[in-house]
mmCIF file of C-alpha atoms and ligand atoms in Angstrom:
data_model
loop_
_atom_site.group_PDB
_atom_site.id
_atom_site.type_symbol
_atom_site.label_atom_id
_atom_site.label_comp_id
_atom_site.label_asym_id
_atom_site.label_seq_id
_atom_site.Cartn_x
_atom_site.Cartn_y
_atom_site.Cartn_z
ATOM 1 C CA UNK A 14 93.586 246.098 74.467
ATOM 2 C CA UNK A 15 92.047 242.691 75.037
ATOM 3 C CA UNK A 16 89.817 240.769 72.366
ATOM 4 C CA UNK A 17 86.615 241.597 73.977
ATOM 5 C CA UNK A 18 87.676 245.486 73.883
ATOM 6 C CA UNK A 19 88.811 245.954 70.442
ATOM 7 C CA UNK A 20 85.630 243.565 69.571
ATOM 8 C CA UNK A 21 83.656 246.295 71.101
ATOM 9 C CA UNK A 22 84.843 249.263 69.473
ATOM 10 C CA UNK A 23 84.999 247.602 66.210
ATOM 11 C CA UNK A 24 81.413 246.534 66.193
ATOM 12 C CA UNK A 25 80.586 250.068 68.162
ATOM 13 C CA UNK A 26 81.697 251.531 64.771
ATOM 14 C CA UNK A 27 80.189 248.907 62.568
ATOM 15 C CA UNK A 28 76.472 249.942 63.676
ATOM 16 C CA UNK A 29 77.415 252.746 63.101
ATOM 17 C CA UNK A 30 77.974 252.425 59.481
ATOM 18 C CA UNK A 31 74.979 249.738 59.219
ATOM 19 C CA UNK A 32 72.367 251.901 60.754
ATOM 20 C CA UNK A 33 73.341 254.567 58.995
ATOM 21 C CA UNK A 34 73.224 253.152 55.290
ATOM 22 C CA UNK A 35 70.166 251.932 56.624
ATOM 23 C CA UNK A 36 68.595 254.951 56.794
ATOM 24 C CA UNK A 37 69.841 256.203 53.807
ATOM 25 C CA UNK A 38 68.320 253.139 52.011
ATOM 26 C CA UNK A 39 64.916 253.818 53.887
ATOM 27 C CA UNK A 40 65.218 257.981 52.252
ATOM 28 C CA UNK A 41 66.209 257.217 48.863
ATOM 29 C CA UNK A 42 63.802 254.891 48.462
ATOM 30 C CA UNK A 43 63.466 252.597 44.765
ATOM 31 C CA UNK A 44 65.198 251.762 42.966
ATOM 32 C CA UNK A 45 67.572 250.217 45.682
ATOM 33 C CA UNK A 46 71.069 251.926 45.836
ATOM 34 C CA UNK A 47 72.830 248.486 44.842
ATOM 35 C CA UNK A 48 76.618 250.129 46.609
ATOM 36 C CA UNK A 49 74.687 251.236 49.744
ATOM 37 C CA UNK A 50 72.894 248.118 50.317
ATOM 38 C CA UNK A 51 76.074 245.898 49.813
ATOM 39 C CA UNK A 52 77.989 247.745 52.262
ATOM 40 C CA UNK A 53 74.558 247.813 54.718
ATOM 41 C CA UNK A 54 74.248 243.831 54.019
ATOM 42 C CA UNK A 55 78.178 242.788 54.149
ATOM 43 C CA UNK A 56 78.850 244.557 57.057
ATOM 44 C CA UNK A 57 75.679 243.095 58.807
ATOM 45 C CA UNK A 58 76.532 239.313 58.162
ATOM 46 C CA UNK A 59 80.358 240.079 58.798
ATOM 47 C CA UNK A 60 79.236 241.513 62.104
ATOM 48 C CA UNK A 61 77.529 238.263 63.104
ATOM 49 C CA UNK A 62 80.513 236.463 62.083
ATOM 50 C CA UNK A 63 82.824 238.533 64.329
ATOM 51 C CA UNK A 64 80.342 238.175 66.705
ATOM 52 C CA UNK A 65 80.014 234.364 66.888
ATOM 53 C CA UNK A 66 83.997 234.381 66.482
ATOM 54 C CA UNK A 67 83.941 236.739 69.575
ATOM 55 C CA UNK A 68 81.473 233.690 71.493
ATOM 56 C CA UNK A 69 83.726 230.787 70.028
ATOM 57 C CA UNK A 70 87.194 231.815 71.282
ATOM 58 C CA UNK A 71 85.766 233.426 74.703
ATOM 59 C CA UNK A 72 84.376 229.991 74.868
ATOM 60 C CA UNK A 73 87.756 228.335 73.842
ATOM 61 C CA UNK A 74 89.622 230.511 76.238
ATOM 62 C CA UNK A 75 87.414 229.750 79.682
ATOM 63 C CA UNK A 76 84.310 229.015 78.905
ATOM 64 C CA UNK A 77 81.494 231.399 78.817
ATOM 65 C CA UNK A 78 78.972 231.263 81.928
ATOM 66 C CA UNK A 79 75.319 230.512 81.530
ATOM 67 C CA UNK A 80 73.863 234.225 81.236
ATOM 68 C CA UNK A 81 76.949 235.185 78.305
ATOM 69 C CA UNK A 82 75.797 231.624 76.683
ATOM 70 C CA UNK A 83 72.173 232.655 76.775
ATOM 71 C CA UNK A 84 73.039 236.211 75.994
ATOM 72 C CA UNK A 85 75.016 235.377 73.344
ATOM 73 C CA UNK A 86 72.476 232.780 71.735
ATOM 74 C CA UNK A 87 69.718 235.523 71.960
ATOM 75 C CA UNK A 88 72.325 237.944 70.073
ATOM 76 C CA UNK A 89 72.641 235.531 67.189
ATOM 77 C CA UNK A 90 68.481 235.115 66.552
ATOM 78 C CA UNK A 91 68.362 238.798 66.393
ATOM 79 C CA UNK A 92 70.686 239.306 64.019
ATOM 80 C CA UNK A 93 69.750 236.311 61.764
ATOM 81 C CA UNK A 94 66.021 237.854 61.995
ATOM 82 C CA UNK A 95 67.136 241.295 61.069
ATOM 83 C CA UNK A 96 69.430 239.897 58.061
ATOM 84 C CA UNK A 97 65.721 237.883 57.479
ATOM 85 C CA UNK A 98 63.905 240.850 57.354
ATOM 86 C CA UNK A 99 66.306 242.868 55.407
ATOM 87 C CA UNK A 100 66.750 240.350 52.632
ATOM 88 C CA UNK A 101 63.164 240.224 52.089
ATOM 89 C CA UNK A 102 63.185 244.564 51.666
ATOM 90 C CA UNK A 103 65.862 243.683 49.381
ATOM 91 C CA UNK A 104 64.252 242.133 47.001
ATOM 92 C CA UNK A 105 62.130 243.935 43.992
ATOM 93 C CA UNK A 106 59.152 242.895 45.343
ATOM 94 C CA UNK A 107 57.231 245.279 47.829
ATOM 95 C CA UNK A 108 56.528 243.853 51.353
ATOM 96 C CA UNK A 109 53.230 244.365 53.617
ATOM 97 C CA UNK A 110 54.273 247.321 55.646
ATOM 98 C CA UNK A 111 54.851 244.748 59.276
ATOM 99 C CA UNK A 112 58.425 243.284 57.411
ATOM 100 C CA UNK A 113 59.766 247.273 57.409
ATOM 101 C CA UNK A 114 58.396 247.644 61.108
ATOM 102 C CA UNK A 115 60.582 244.033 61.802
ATOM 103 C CA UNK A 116 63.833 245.817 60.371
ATOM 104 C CA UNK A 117 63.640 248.722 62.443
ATOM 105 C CA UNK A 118 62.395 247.202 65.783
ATOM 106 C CA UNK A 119 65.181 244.362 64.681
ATOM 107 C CA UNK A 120 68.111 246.749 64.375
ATOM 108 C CA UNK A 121 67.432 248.071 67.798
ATOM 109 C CA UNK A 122 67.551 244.627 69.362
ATOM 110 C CA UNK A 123 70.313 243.092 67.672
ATOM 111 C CA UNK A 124 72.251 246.617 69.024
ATOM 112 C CA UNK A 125 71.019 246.441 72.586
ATOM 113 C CA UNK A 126 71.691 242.711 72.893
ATOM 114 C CA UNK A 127 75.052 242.434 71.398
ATOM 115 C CA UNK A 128 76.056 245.868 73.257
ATOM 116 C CA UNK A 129 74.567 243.506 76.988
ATOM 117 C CA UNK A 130 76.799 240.814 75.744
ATOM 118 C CA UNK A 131 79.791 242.308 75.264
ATOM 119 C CA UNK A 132 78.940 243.952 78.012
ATOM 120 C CA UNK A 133 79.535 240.098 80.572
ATOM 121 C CA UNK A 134 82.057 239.484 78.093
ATOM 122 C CA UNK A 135 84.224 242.421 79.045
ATOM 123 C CA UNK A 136 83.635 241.702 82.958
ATOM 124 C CA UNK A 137 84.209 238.017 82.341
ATOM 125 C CA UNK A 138 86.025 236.533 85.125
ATOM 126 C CA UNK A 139 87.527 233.126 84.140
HETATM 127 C C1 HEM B 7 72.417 243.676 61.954
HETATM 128 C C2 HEM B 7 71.880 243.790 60.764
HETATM 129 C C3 HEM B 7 71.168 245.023 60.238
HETATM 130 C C4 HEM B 7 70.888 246.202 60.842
HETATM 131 C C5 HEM B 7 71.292 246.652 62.251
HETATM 132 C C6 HEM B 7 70.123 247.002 59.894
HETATM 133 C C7 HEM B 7 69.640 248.274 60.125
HETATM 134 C C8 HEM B 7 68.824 248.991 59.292
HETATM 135 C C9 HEM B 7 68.200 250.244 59.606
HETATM 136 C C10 HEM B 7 68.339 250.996 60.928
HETATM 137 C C11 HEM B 7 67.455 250.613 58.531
HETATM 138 C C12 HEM B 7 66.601 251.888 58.420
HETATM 139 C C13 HEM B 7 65.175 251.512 58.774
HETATM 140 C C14 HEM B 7 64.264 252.737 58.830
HETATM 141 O O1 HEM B 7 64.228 253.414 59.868
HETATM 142 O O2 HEM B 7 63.548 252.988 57.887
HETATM 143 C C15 HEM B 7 67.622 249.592 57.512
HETATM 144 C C16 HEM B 7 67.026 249.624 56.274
HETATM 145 C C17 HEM B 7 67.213 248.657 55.315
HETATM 146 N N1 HEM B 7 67.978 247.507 55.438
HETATM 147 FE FE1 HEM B 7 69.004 246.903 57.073
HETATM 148 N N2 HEM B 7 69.989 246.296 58.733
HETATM 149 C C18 HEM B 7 70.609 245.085 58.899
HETATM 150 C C19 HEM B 7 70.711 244.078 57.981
HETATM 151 C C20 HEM B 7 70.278 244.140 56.672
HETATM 152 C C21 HEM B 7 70.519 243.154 55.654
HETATM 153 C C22 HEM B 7 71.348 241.867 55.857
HETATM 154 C C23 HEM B 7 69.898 243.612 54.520
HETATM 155 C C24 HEM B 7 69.805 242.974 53.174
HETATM 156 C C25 HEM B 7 70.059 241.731 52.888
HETATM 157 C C26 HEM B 7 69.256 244.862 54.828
HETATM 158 C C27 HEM B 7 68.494 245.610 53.953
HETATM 159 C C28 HEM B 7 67.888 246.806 54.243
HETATM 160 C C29 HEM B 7 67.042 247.552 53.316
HETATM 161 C C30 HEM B 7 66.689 247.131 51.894
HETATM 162 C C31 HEM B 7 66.624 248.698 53.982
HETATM 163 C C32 HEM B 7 65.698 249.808 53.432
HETATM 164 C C33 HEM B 7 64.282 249.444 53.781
HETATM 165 C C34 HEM B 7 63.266 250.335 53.100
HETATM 166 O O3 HEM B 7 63.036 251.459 53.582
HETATM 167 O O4 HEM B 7 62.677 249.890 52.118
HETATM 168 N N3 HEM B 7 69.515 245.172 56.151
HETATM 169 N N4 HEM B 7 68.452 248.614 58.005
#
């Protein structure tokens, strides 16, 4: 299996778990499961580390071309804004209903645009 492929499948099953502790958060509402949203929050920011990791060494190894570069660069906003959003529902404080609609249009992004990316990245032709 190359990088790029076990890269894929390991973030594949990463949403996986994220989006589904998310929506367990979301049911079981306050006070905030402190285990569940750990495991939703660590395994968010150590997907966008793999992620970038994924970008550096493609870029180390050939280069990446202007549409995985762009791709890739959208990729990382979306996930910083959904860790944004998701660290503000995080806190005690409750947040004007529009910060909620950000973290579940976010999720959907971030999953799209990382699943297009790794998409070039798998077809990459050096
Ligand atoms: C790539 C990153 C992330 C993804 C894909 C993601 C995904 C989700 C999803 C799908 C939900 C359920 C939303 C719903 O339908 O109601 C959710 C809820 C939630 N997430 Fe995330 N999340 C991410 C990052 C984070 C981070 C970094 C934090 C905290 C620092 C966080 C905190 C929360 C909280 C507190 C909820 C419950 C919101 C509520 O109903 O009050 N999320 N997340």
């Amino acid at each position: 299996m190359t990088l790029v492929q076990s890269r894929t499948v390991i973030s594949g099953l990463l949403f996986v778990v994220i989006i589904l502790s998310g929506l367990w958060l979301s049911n079981s509402g306050r006070p905030i499961n402190v285990i569940v949203l750990t495991v939703h929050k660590l395994i968010a920011v150590g997907m966008l580390v793999l992620f970038a990791l994924t970008l550096h060494q493609m870029n180390q190894a050939g280069g990446l071309n202007t549409a995985e570069f762009i791709g890739g660069g959208i990729t990382v906003l979306f996930f910083i804004g959904t860790i944004i959003t998701g660290g503000l529902l995080s806190t005690e404080n409750s947040m004007p209903r529009v910060v909620l609609m950000l973290h579940q249009i976010g999720p959907i992004l971030t999953v799209l645009s990382t699943a297009a990316t790794l998409y070039l990245l798998l077809n990459h032709k050096p």
